[in-house]
Amino acid sequence: MWRAEEIEDEGTLTALMEAAKTREGRAALSDALADTLCLLPASPVPLLLLRLRLIRNLLAGDSNNQRTFVLLWGPAAVVSSVLALPSLTPDVARAALQALGNAALGGDQNREAVWDALFPGALREFARVWDAGVVDPFCMVLDTCCSGKAGRGRLQELCHEDMGLPILVELVTIASRVGHKEEWLEWLLIKICVEEEMFEILFTALCSTDSAEQSDGGESGSGFTARHSFLLGTLSKYLTERPEEVIVSNSFALHVSNVQKHAAEIVDFTCRASSALPTGCPGIDVLGYSLLLLKDICAWEPASSETEAPVDSLLQTGLVKRLLKYLGDLEPPSTIRKAMAKEQGDQQPALASAKVCPYNGYRRDLVAVIANCLHGRKQVQDEVRQLNGIILLLQQCVIDEGNAYLREWGLFAVKNLLEGNVENQKEVSELQMQEPILTPEIADIGLRVEIDKKTGHPKLVNSSS
């Protein structure tokens, strides 16, 4: 048995903290919770830190302790004790947020109590602690409190322009600068931007008036910052890895498309890429991550056939036409450029004004989005043909320096372009190739190269013909 006065001794506190790491220990020490809370206000920093850690451990997965904590006004006691310090250290902030996060997991009554104790003033104070170790429990508290039916109201408060939005901006700023990539942050940003359709609100709020933060890869005045690219990169990573856990709305898809369009208008396409994403240039990174998001959005399928896929809304905005223009404006892939140089020497005036990839993988990402748009959609197949895009996509079925897996995505795009579309198959079979764009890989999609006996030009024909 323990005695109340023992919680004033650092050695005993450490032992109790260790004991509370087990289910049995938490149950046996449940009576210690009330006394520990009573001692918080007068605690010097070393003891306060140990007591917060003890409370954190006592609340971990123990519904009885979580309930008792709320009944004893624990959230308010923790917050007031911590904020009474002359300065809020990272260790104390982390332990306090971990305790509050564990308490919030005890149900909506607990979440309400934690939220009432924190929002908005205390959250602003915690948000000012710029430390990587504080970001994860901070996100845990926010995500947990904003979960469930009642949590939607709290999420609305969190995204309110004057109340919670500055807290989110501060959070994303800290996370982007310390390179934080833990799951609680991903869950929180997915909930805000995708599930609750507040992407535009947060993205706009991340615009900075600090010119030192603004960089767009060569052009000025874009308004894109490292925070924008961090947000898009985080969302892209989650959607790529866990598409089945996300419901992608038309609103989110359209906002991402608009961001990509704006980025394409201001990025410098005259400087050849030297690295893949992230490049360190916010405008270029925004362009790239928005394309990656579009790639996954266009591949995402709703669980119900009654729900419209977001790709259908994107197609109505002229997405494919825009992407084909981007692709057509680029210089040919390196394999084709080398073949042209060998045949024409240095006389290649057509390439003098061609754009180059601003990051390694840009061409591949364009082709990937187009390929996913083509999949199972005859109207897109027909649109590509009508826009004279068939030969352009055939040109992507090659290896290109700086665009890993371009050939694979190019072949997938051409497969989707031809599948079940007699008109496209006929056009390809009759197509006379005037440039050295033919590769053995094209045979894998049911085509072969023949030399026209009358003209001497190579052409692609169906292998079955």
Short mmCIF file of C-alpha atoms in Angstrom, two decimals:
data_model
loop_
_atom_site.label_atom_id
_atom_site.label_comp_id
_atom_site.label_asym_id
_atom_site.label_seq_id
_atom_site.Cartn_x
_atom_site.Cartn_y
_atom_site.Cartn_z
CA MET A 1 0.00 0.00 0.00
CA TRP A 2 1.13 3.52 -0.66
CA ARG A 3 0.69 6.56 1.56
CA ALA A 4 -0.37 10.01 0.31
CA GLU A 5 2.79 11.69 1.59
CA GLU A 6 4.88 9.37 -0.59
CA ILE A 7 3.76 11.19 -3.72
CA GLU A 8 5.94 14.06 -2.56
CA ASP A 9 9.12 12.02 -2.93
CA GLU A 10 10.77 11.88 -6.37
CA GLY A 11 11.99 8.30 -5.92
CA THR A 12 8.57 7.02 -4.89
CA LEU A 13 6.89 8.99 -7.67
CA THR A 14 9.19 7.37 -10.20
CA ALA A 15 8.38 3.91 -8.80
CA LEU A 16 4.65 4.62 -8.85
CA MET A 17 4.93 5.90 -12.40
CA GLU A 18 6.60 2.64 -13.45
CA ALA A 19 3.99 0.56 -11.61
CA ALA A 20 1.19 2.45 -13.37
CA LYS A 21 2.45 1.24 -16.75
CA THR A 22 0.60 -2.07 -16.22
CA ARG A 23 -3.14 -2.68 -16.07
CA GLU A 24 -2.86 -4.17 -12.60
CA GLY A 25 -0.75 -1.30 -11.38
CA ARG A 26 -3.23 1.29 -12.64
CA ALA A 27 -6.07 -0.49 -10.86
CA ALA A 28 -4.12 -0.78 -7.61
CA LEU A 29 -3.08 2.87 -7.67
CA SER A 30 -6.46 4.35 -8.59
CA ASP A 31 -6.73 6.04 -5.19
CA ALA A 32 -3.49 7.92 -5.89
CA LEU A 33 -5.14 9.92 -8.64
CA ALA A 34 -7.09 12.26 -6.35
CA ASP A 35 -4.13 13.04 -4.10
CA THR A 36 -1.84 13.61 -7.07
CA LEU A 37 -4.31 16.09 -8.57
CA CYS A 38 -4.54 17.97 -5.24
CA LEU A 39 -0.75 18.33 -5.12
CA LEU A 40 -0.38 19.68 -8.66
CA PRO A 41 -0.88 23.43 -8.03
CA ALA A 42 1.96 23.80 -5.50
CA SER A 43 4.39 21.46 -7.24
CA PRO A 44 7.87 22.65 -8.18
CA VAL A 45 8.73 21.83 -11.79
CA PRO A 46 10.60 18.53 -11.15
CA LEU A 47 7.76 17.14 -9.02
CA LEU A 48 5.10 18.59 -11.34
CA LEU A 49 6.63 16.75 -14.28
CA LEU A 50 6.71 13.43 -12.40
CA ARG A 51 3.14 13.88 -11.16
CA LEU A 52 1.90 14.67 -14.65
CA ARG A 53 3.60 11.53 -15.92
CA LEU A 54 2.04 9.51 -13.13
CA ILE A 55 -1.40 10.88 -14.02
CA ARG A 56 -0.72 10.14 -17.70
CA ASN A 57 0.09 6.52 -16.90
CA LEU A 58 -2.87 6.11 -14.56
CA LEU A 59 -5.23 7.29 -17.32
CA ALA A 60 -3.81 5.09 -20.09
CA GLY A 61 -6.64 2.77 -21.12
CA ASP A 62 -8.23 2.69 -17.65
CA SER A 63 -11.88 3.74 -17.93
CA ASN A 64 -12.36 4.00 -14.15
CA ASN A 65 -9.42 6.36 -13.73
CA GLN A 66 -10.46 8.35 -16.79
CA ARG A 67 -13.94 8.81 -15.34
CA THR A 68 -12.59 9.74 -11.91
CA PHE A 69 -10.19 12.24 -13.47
CA VAL A 70 -13.06 14.13 -15.08
CA LEU A 71 -15.27 13.99 -11.98
CA LEU A 72 -12.42 15.52 -9.95
CA TRP A 73 -12.05 18.39 -12.46
CA GLY A 74 -8.75 16.92 -13.54
CA PRO A 75 -8.54 18.62 -16.96
CA ALA A 76 -8.86 22.08 -15.41
CA ALA A 77 -6.39 21.20 -12.63
CA VAL A 78 -3.75 20.02 -15.10
CA VAL A 79 -4.17 23.03 -17.39
CA SER A 80 -4.15 25.65 -14.61
CA SER A 81 -1.12 24.10 -12.92
CA VAL A 82 0.89 24.01 -16.12
CA LEU A 83 -0.03 27.49 -17.30
CA ALA A 84 0.84 28.93 -13.87
CA LEU A 85 4.53 28.22 -14.53
CA PRO A 86 6.74 31.18 -15.46
CA SER A 87 7.54 29.39 -18.72
CA LEU A 88 6.08 26.26 -20.27
CA THR A 89 8.87 23.77 -20.95
CA PRO A 90 8.56 21.08 -23.65
CA ASP A 91 8.75 18.21 -21.14
CA VAL A 92 5.94 19.60 -18.99
CA ALA A 93 3.80 20.48 -22.03
CA ARG A 94 4.27 17.01 -23.48
CA ALA A 95 3.36 15.21 -20.22
CA ALA A 96 0.29 17.42 -19.68
CA LEU A 97 -0.99 16.90 -23.22
CA GLN A 98 -0.39 13.14 -23.00
CA ALA A 99 -2.44 13.01 -19.80
CA LEU A 100 -5.25 15.05 -21.33
CA GLY A 101 -5.16 12.95 -24.50
CA ASN A 102 -5.47 9.73 -22.49
CA ALA A 103 -8.39 11.23 -20.56
CA ALA A 104 -10.16 12.28 -23.76
CA LEU A 105 -10.12 8.69 -24.99
CA GLY A 106 -12.59 7.85 -22.21
CA GLY A 107 -15.70 8.99 -24.10
CA ASP A 108 -17.48 12.14 -25.19
CA GLN A 109 -18.08 13.46 -21.68
CA ASN A 110 -14.33 13.29 -21.14
CA ARG A 111 -13.63 14.93 -24.50
CA GLU A 112 -15.97 17.76 -23.63
CA ALA A 113 -14.26 18.33 -20.28
CA VAL A 114 -10.80 18.32 -21.87
CA TRP A 115 -11.92 20.66 -24.65
CA ASP A 116 -13.55 23.09 -22.23
CA ALA A 117 -10.33 23.25 -20.20
CA LEU A 118 -8.14 23.85 -23.24
CA PHE A 119 -10.02 25.79 -25.90
CA PRO A 120 -9.04 28.28 -27.01
CA GLY A 121 -6.65 30.05 -24.62
CA ALA A 122 -4.70 27.10 -23.22
CA LEU A 123 -4.36 25.54 -26.66
CA ARG A 124 -2.76 28.74 -27.91
CA GLU A 125 -0.19 28.55 -25.12
CA PHE A 126 0.62 24.92 -25.88
CA ALA A 127 0.88 25.76 -29.59
CA ARG A 128 3.65 28.25 -28.80
CA VAL A 129 5.91 25.46 -27.49
CA TRP A 130 8.00 24.79 -30.57
CA ASP A 131 9.21 21.28 -29.94
CA ALA A 132 8.91 18.09 -32.01
CA GLY A 133 7.98 16.06 -28.93
CA VAL A 134 4.97 18.27 -28.17
CA VAL A 135 3.40 18.08 -31.65
CA ASP A 136 2.21 14.46 -31.43
CA PRO A 137 0.30 14.66 -28.09
CA PHE A 138 -1.03 18.06 -29.17
CA CYS A 139 -2.47 16.44 -32.31
CA MET A 140 -3.74 13.50 -30.26
CA VAL A 141 -5.77 15.85 -28.06
CA LEU A 142 -7.20 17.78 -31.01
CA ASP A 143 -8.03 14.70 -33.08
CA THR A 144 -9.64 12.84 -30.18
CA CYS A 145 -11.70 15.82 -29.02
CA CYS A 146 -12.92 16.42 -32.58
CA SER A 147 -14.05 12.79 -33.09
CA GLY A 148 -17.62 11.53 -32.99
CA LYS A 149 -20.88 13.39 -33.58
CA ALA A 150 -20.28 15.94 -30.84
CA GLY A 151 -16.73 16.34 -32.08
CA ARG A 152 -17.91 17.93 -35.32
CA GLY A 153 -19.00 21.01 -33.41
CA ARG A 154 -15.60 21.25 -31.77
CA LEU A 155 -13.96 20.84 -35.17
CA GLN A 156 -16.01 23.77 -36.43
CA GLU A 157 -14.68 25.82 -33.52
CA LEU A 158 -11.14 24.70 -34.32
CA CYS A 159 -11.51 25.93 -37.89
CA HIS A 160 -13.15 29.21 -36.90
CA GLU A 161 -11.22 32.14 -38.31
CA ASP A 162 -10.80 34.04 -35.04
CA MET A 163 -10.81 31.22 -32.50
CA GLY A 164 -9.14 28.00 -33.55
CA LEU A 165 -7.68 28.60 -37.00
CA PRO A 166 -4.58 30.45 -35.70
CA ILE A 167 -3.89 27.38 -33.54
CA LEU A 168 -3.99 25.10 -36.58
CA VAL A 169 -1.73 27.45 -38.54
CA GLU A 170 0.77 27.43 -35.69
CA LEU A 171 0.59 23.64 -35.50
CA VAL A 172 1.25 23.15 -39.22
CA THR A 173 4.05 25.71 -39.09
CA ILE A 174 5.81 23.90 -36.25
CA ALA A 175 5.29 20.47 -37.81
CA SER A 176 6.64 21.62 -41.17
CA ARG A 177 9.76 23.11 -39.63
CA VAL A 178 10.61 20.18 -37.37
CA GLY A 179 9.66 17.61 -40.00
CA HIS A 180 6.98 15.94 -37.87
CA LYS A 181 5.29 13.01 -39.64
CA GLU A 182 3.50 10.99 -36.93
CA GLU A 183 0.06 9.45 -37.37
CA TRP A 184 -1.91 11.74 -35.04
CA LEU A 185 -1.04 14.71 -37.24
CA GLU A 186 -2.02 12.81 -40.38
CA TRP A 187 -5.35 11.76 -38.87
CA LEU A 188 -6.10 15.31 -37.75
CA LEU A 189 -5.29 16.90 -41.12
CA ILE A 190 -7.25 14.24 -43.02
CA LYS A 191 -10.23 14.84 -40.74
CA ILE A 192 -10.08 18.61 -41.28
CA CYS A 193 -9.23 18.77 -44.97
CA VAL A 194 -10.86 15.71 -46.51
CA GLU A 195 -13.59 14.36 -44.25
CA GLU A 196 -14.96 17.72 -43.12
CA GLU A 197 -14.12 19.56 -46.37
CA MET A 198 -12.24 22.42 -44.73
CA PHE A 199 -9.16 22.17 -46.93
CA GLU A 200 -9.67 25.55 -48.57
CA ILE A 201 -10.09 27.30 -45.21
CA LEU A 202 -6.83 25.91 -43.81
CA PHE A 203 -4.89 26.24 -47.06
CA THR A 204 -5.85 29.91 -47.36
CA ALA A 205 -4.97 30.55 -43.73
CA LEU A 206 -1.47 29.18 -44.33
CA CYS A 207 -0.68 32.03 -46.72
CA SER A 208 2.09 34.10 -45.21
CA THR A 209 2.81 37.80 -45.40
CA ASP A 210 6.43 37.08 -44.55
CA SER A 211 8.33 37.38 -47.82
CA ALA A 212 11.14 35.27 -46.40
CA GLU A 213 8.78 32.32 -46.29
CA GLN A 214 7.51 32.77 -49.83
CA SER A 215 9.26 30.92 -52.58
CA ASP A 216 7.70 29.46 -55.68
CA GLY A 217 10.62 28.01 -57.57
CA GLY A 218 11.56 31.05 -59.57
CA GLU A 219 8.52 33.35 -59.79
CA SER A 220 7.50 35.76 -57.04
CA GLY A 221 4.10 36.50 -55.61
CA SER A 222 2.65 32.99 -55.58
CA GLY A 223 1.83 33.05 -51.89
CA PHE A 224 2.93 29.41 -51.52
CA THR A 225 5.02 28.56 -48.47
CA ALA A 226 6.70 25.51 -47.00
CA ARG A 227 3.57 25.07 -44.89
CA HIS A 228 1.44 24.59 -48.01
CA SER A 229 3.78 21.96 -49.42
CA PHE A 230 3.96 20.21 -46.03
CA LEU A 231 0.17 20.08 -45.78
CA LEU A 232 -0.22 18.69 -49.31
CA GLY A 233 2.61 16.20 -48.80
CA THR A 234 1.02 14.92 -45.59
CA LEU A 235 -2.39 14.50 -47.21
CA SER A 236 -0.84 12.82 -50.25
CA LYS A 237 1.08 10.33 -48.12
CA TYR A 238 -2.05 9.30 -46.22
CA LEU A 239 -4.24 8.99 -49.32
CA THR A 240 -1.59 6.91 -51.09
CA GLU A 241 -1.10 4.54 -48.16
CA ARG A 242 -4.70 4.28 -46.88
CA PRO A 243 -7.19 5.10 -49.62
CA GLU A 244 -9.75 2.73 -48.13
CA GLU A 245 -9.89 4.79 -44.93
CA VAL A 246 -10.78 8.05 -46.65
CA ILE A 247 -13.95 9.38 -48.24
CA VAL A 248 -12.84 11.85 -50.93
CA SER A 249 -15.36 14.59 -51.58
CA ASN A 250 -15.90 16.49 -54.82
CA SER A 251 -15.14 19.70 -52.97
CA PHE A 252 -11.71 18.51 -51.85
CA ALA A 253 -10.87 17.21 -55.32
CA LEU A 254 -11.81 20.48 -56.99
CA HIS A 255 -9.84 22.58 -54.51
CA VAL A 256 -6.74 20.44 -55.04
CA SER A 257 -7.17 20.79 -58.80
CA ASN A 258 -7.35 24.57 -58.47
CA VAL A 259 -4.18 24.60 -56.38
CA GLN A 260 -2.39 22.51 -59.02
CA LYS A 261 -3.57 24.81 -61.78
CA HIS A 262 -2.34 27.90 -59.96
CA ALA A 263 1.03 26.30 -59.19
CA ALA A 264 1.48 25.37 -62.86
CA GLU A 265 0.94 29.00 -63.79
CA ILE A 266 3.74 30.36 -61.64
CA VAL A 267 6.42 27.65 -61.55
CA ASP A 268 9.51 28.20 -63.71
CA PHE A 269 9.65 25.47 -66.38
CA THR A 270 12.95 26.67 -67.85
CA CYS A 271 15.16 25.27 -65.06
CA ARG A 272 15.81 21.54 -65.33
CA ALA A 273 15.10 19.56 -62.16
CA SER A 274 17.93 18.39 -59.97
CA SER A 275 15.92 16.51 -57.35
CA ALA A 276 12.66 14.73 -56.63
CA LEU A 277 10.03 15.92 -54.16
CA PRO A 278 10.46 17.67 -51.84
CA THR A 279 12.75 20.09 -53.67
CA GLY A 280 12.76 22.79 -51.02
CA CYS A 281 11.01 25.24 -53.38
CA PRO A 282 7.43 25.55 -52.07
CA GLY A 283 5.85 26.38 -55.43
CA ILE A 284 7.40 23.36 -57.13
CA ASP A 285 6.55 21.11 -54.19
CA VAL A 286 2.94 22.34 -54.18
CA LEU A 287 2.76 21.54 -57.89
CA GLY A 288 4.14 18.05 -57.34
CA TYR A 289 2.14 17.10 -54.26
CA SER A 290 -1.09 18.39 -55.80
CA LEU A 291 -0.43 16.15 -58.82
CA LEU A 292 0.18 13.18 -56.53
CA LEU A 293 -3.09 13.92 -54.77
CA LEU A 294 -4.89 14.12 -58.12
CA LYS A 295 -3.38 10.80 -59.14
CA ASP A 296 -4.86 9.08 -56.10
CA ILE A 297 -8.12 11.03 -56.21
CA CYS A 298 -8.67 9.94 -59.81
CA ALA A 299 -8.06 6.32 -58.80
CA TRP A 300 -10.29 6.48 -55.72
CA GLU A 301 -13.62 4.70 -55.98
CA PRO A 302 -16.54 5.27 -53.56
CA ALA A 303 -17.87 2.29 -51.61
CA SER A 304 -21.38 2.86 -52.97
CA SER A 305 -22.21 2.97 -56.65
CA GLU A 306 -24.76 5.68 -55.85
CA THR A 307 -21.98 8.06 -54.82
CA GLU A 308 -20.36 10.08 -57.58
CA ALA A 309 -16.62 9.52 -57.91
CA PRO A 310 -14.71 12.81 -57.52
CA VAL A 311 -12.85 12.12 -60.78
CA ASP A 312 -16.12 12.73 -62.64
CA SER A 313 -16.31 16.25 -61.24
CA LEU A 314 -12.69 16.86 -62.17
CA LEU A 315 -13.26 15.69 -65.74
CA GLN A 316 -16.03 18.25 -66.14
CA THR A 317 -13.51 21.02 -65.45
CA GLY A 318 -11.32 20.06 -68.42
CA LEU A 319 -8.66 18.30 -66.36
CA VAL A 320 -7.54 15.92 -69.11
CA LYS A 321 -7.21 18.69 -71.69
CA ARG A 322 -5.13 20.70 -69.24
CA LEU A 323 -2.85 17.79 -68.38
CA LEU A 324 -2.32 16.91 -72.05
CA LYS A 325 -1.27 20.51 -72.67
CA TYR A 326 1.22 20.38 -69.82
CA LEU A 327 2.60 17.13 -71.21
CA GLY A 328 2.72 18.42 -74.77
CA ASP A 329 4.59 21.54 -73.69
CA LEU A 330 7.44 19.48 -72.27
CA GLU A 331 10.49 18.45 -74.26
CA PRO A 332 10.34 14.77 -75.34
CA PRO A 333 11.61 12.09 -72.93
CA SER A 334 15.40 11.61 -72.87
CA THR A 335 15.22 8.40 -74.91
CA ILE A 336 13.52 10.25 -77.75
CA ARG A 337 15.75 13.31 -77.44
CA LYS A 338 18.84 11.16 -77.79
CA ALA A 339 17.44 9.39 -80.84
CA MET A 340 16.52 12.73 -82.39
CA ALA A 341 19.96 14.15 -81.68
CA LYS A 342 21.59 11.15 -83.28
CA GLU A 343 19.44 11.55 -86.38
CA GLN A 344 19.36 15.36 -86.62
CA GLY A 345 22.55 16.44 -84.87
CA ASP A 346 22.18 19.74 -83.06
CA GLN A 347 19.50 21.01 -85.41
CA GLN A 348 16.47 20.71 -83.12
CA PRO A 349 14.75 24.11 -83.23
CA ALA A 350 11.47 22.56 -82.09
CA LEU A 351 13.00 21.79 -78.68
CA ALA A 352 14.45 25.25 -78.09
CA SER A 353 11.25 26.60 -76.55
CA ALA A 354 10.12 23.36 -74.91
CA LYS A 355 9.60 23.28 -71.15
CA VAL A 356 11.55 21.02 -68.83
CA CYS A 357 10.49 19.10 -65.73
CA PRO A 358 10.72 21.30 -62.61
CA TYR A 359 11.24 18.24 -60.40
CA ASN A 360 12.28 14.67 -61.06
CA GLY A 361 9.06 12.74 -61.60
CA TYR A 362 6.91 15.56 -62.97
CA ARG A 363 6.34 13.93 -66.38
CA ARG A 364 5.56 10.58 -64.74
CA ASP A 365 3.04 12.19 -62.41
CA LEU A 366 1.24 13.90 -65.31
CA VAL A 367 1.00 10.59 -67.16
CA ALA A 368 -0.17 8.81 -63.99
CA VAL A 369 -3.09 11.20 -63.50
CA ILE A 370 -4.09 10.84 -67.16
CA ALA A 371 -3.81 7.05 -66.94
CA ASN A 372 -6.15 6.92 -63.94
CA CYS A 373 -8.62 9.25 -65.65
CA LEU A 374 -8.64 6.94 -68.68
CA HIS A 375 -9.34 3.77 -66.73
CA GLY A 376 -12.76 2.43 -67.74
CA ARG A 377 -13.99 5.76 -69.14
CA LYS A 378 -14.79 5.80 -72.85
CA GLN A 379 -15.54 9.51 -72.81
CA VAL A 380 -11.97 10.19 -71.69
CA GLN A 381 -10.58 7.77 -74.27
CA ASP A 382 -12.50 9.63 -76.98
CA GLU A 383 -11.42 13.01 -75.60
CA VAL A 384 -7.75 12.09 -75.79
CA ARG A 385 -8.18 11.00 -79.42
CA GLN A 386 -10.08 14.16 -80.29
CA LEU A 387 -7.33 16.26 -78.71
CA ASN A 388 -4.72 14.45 -80.81
CA GLY A 389 -3.22 13.02 -77.63
CA ILE A 390 -2.69 9.42 -78.75
CA ILE A 391 0.79 9.87 -80.18
CA LEU A 392 1.72 12.02 -77.15
CA LEU A 393 0.84 9.18 -74.78
CA LEU A 394 2.66 6.65 -76.97
CA GLN A 395 5.77 8.79 -76.56
CA GLN A 396 5.66 8.21 -72.83
CA CYS A 397 6.21 4.45 -73.14
CA VAL A 398 9.97 4.90 -72.82
CA ILE A 399 12.65 5.31 -70.19
CA ASP A 400 13.25 8.93 -69.24
CA GLU A 401 16.09 10.21 -67.10
CA GLY A 402 14.67 11.86 -64.01
CA ASN A 403 11.26 10.20 -64.35
CA ALA A 404 11.41 6.79 -62.74
CA TYR A 405 8.64 4.41 -63.82
CA LEU A 406 7.55 6.66 -66.68
CA ARG A 407 7.56 3.69 -69.05
CA GLU A 408 5.30 1.66 -66.76
CA TRP A 409 2.83 4.49 -66.33
CA GLY A 410 2.98 5.23 -70.05
CA LEU A 411 2.14 1.64 -70.92
CA PHE A 412 -0.68 1.65 -68.37
CA ALA A 413 -2.04 4.85 -69.89
CA VAL A 414 -1.95 3.43 -73.44
CA LYS A 415 -3.56 0.20 -72.26
CA ASN A 416 -6.41 2.20 -70.69
CA LEU A 417 -6.59 4.38 -73.80
CA LEU A 418 -7.12 1.42 -76.14
CA GLU A 419 -9.09 -1.01 -73.98
CA GLY A 420 -12.54 -1.55 -75.47
CA ASN A 421 -12.26 1.48 -77.76
CA VAL A 422 -12.40 0.45 -81.42
CA GLU A 423 -11.85 3.99 -82.71
CA ASN A 424 -8.63 4.42 -80.74
CA GLN A 425 -7.39 0.98 -81.72
CA LYS A 426 -8.06 1.76 -85.37
CA GLU A 427 -6.23 5.09 -85.19
CA VAL A 428 -3.18 3.52 -83.56
CA SER A 429 -3.08 0.69 -86.09
CA GLU A 430 -3.10 3.23 -88.92
CA LEU A 431 -0.71 5.64 -87.29
CA GLN A 432 2.50 6.34 -89.20
CA MET A 433 5.24 7.20 -86.79
CA GLN A 434 7.44 10.08 -87.91
CA GLU A 435 9.61 10.17 -84.79
CA PRO A 436 11.79 7.51 -83.12
CA ILE A 437 9.37 6.71 -80.31
CA LEU A 438 8.97 2.97 -80.76
CA THR A 439 10.14 0.57 -78.07
CA PRO A 440 9.87 -3.21 -77.59
CA GLU A 441 7.68 -2.59 -74.54
CA ILE A 442 4.83 -1.53 -76.82
CA ALA A 443 4.44 -5.18 -77.75
CA ASP A 444 3.30 -5.82 -74.20
CA ILE A 445 0.10 -3.89 -74.88
CA GLY A 446 -0.80 -5.87 -77.99
CA LEU A 447 0.93 -3.79 -80.68
CA ARG A 448 3.78 -4.40 -83.10
CA VAL A 449 5.88 -2.29 -85.41
CA GLU A 450 5.71 -2.74 -89.17
CA ILE A 451 7.42 -0.88 -92.03
CA ASP A 452 4.97 0.50 -94.55
CA LYS A 453 6.05 -0.91 -97.95
CA LYS A 454 4.87 2.19 -99.85
CA THR A 455 6.30 4.92 -97.63
CA GLY A 456 9.07 3.15 -95.75
CA HIS A 457 7.81 4.66 -92.48
CA PRO A 458 7.39 2.51 -89.35
CA LYS A 459 3.87 2.20 -87.99
CA LEU A 460 2.08 0.51 -85.09
CA VAL A 461 -0.45 -2.18 -85.84
CA ASN A 462 -2.48 -4.53 -83.68
CA SER A 463 -0.65 -7.79 -83.09
CA SER A 464 -3.84 -9.69 -83.91
CA SER A 465 -4.23 -8.12 -87.35
#
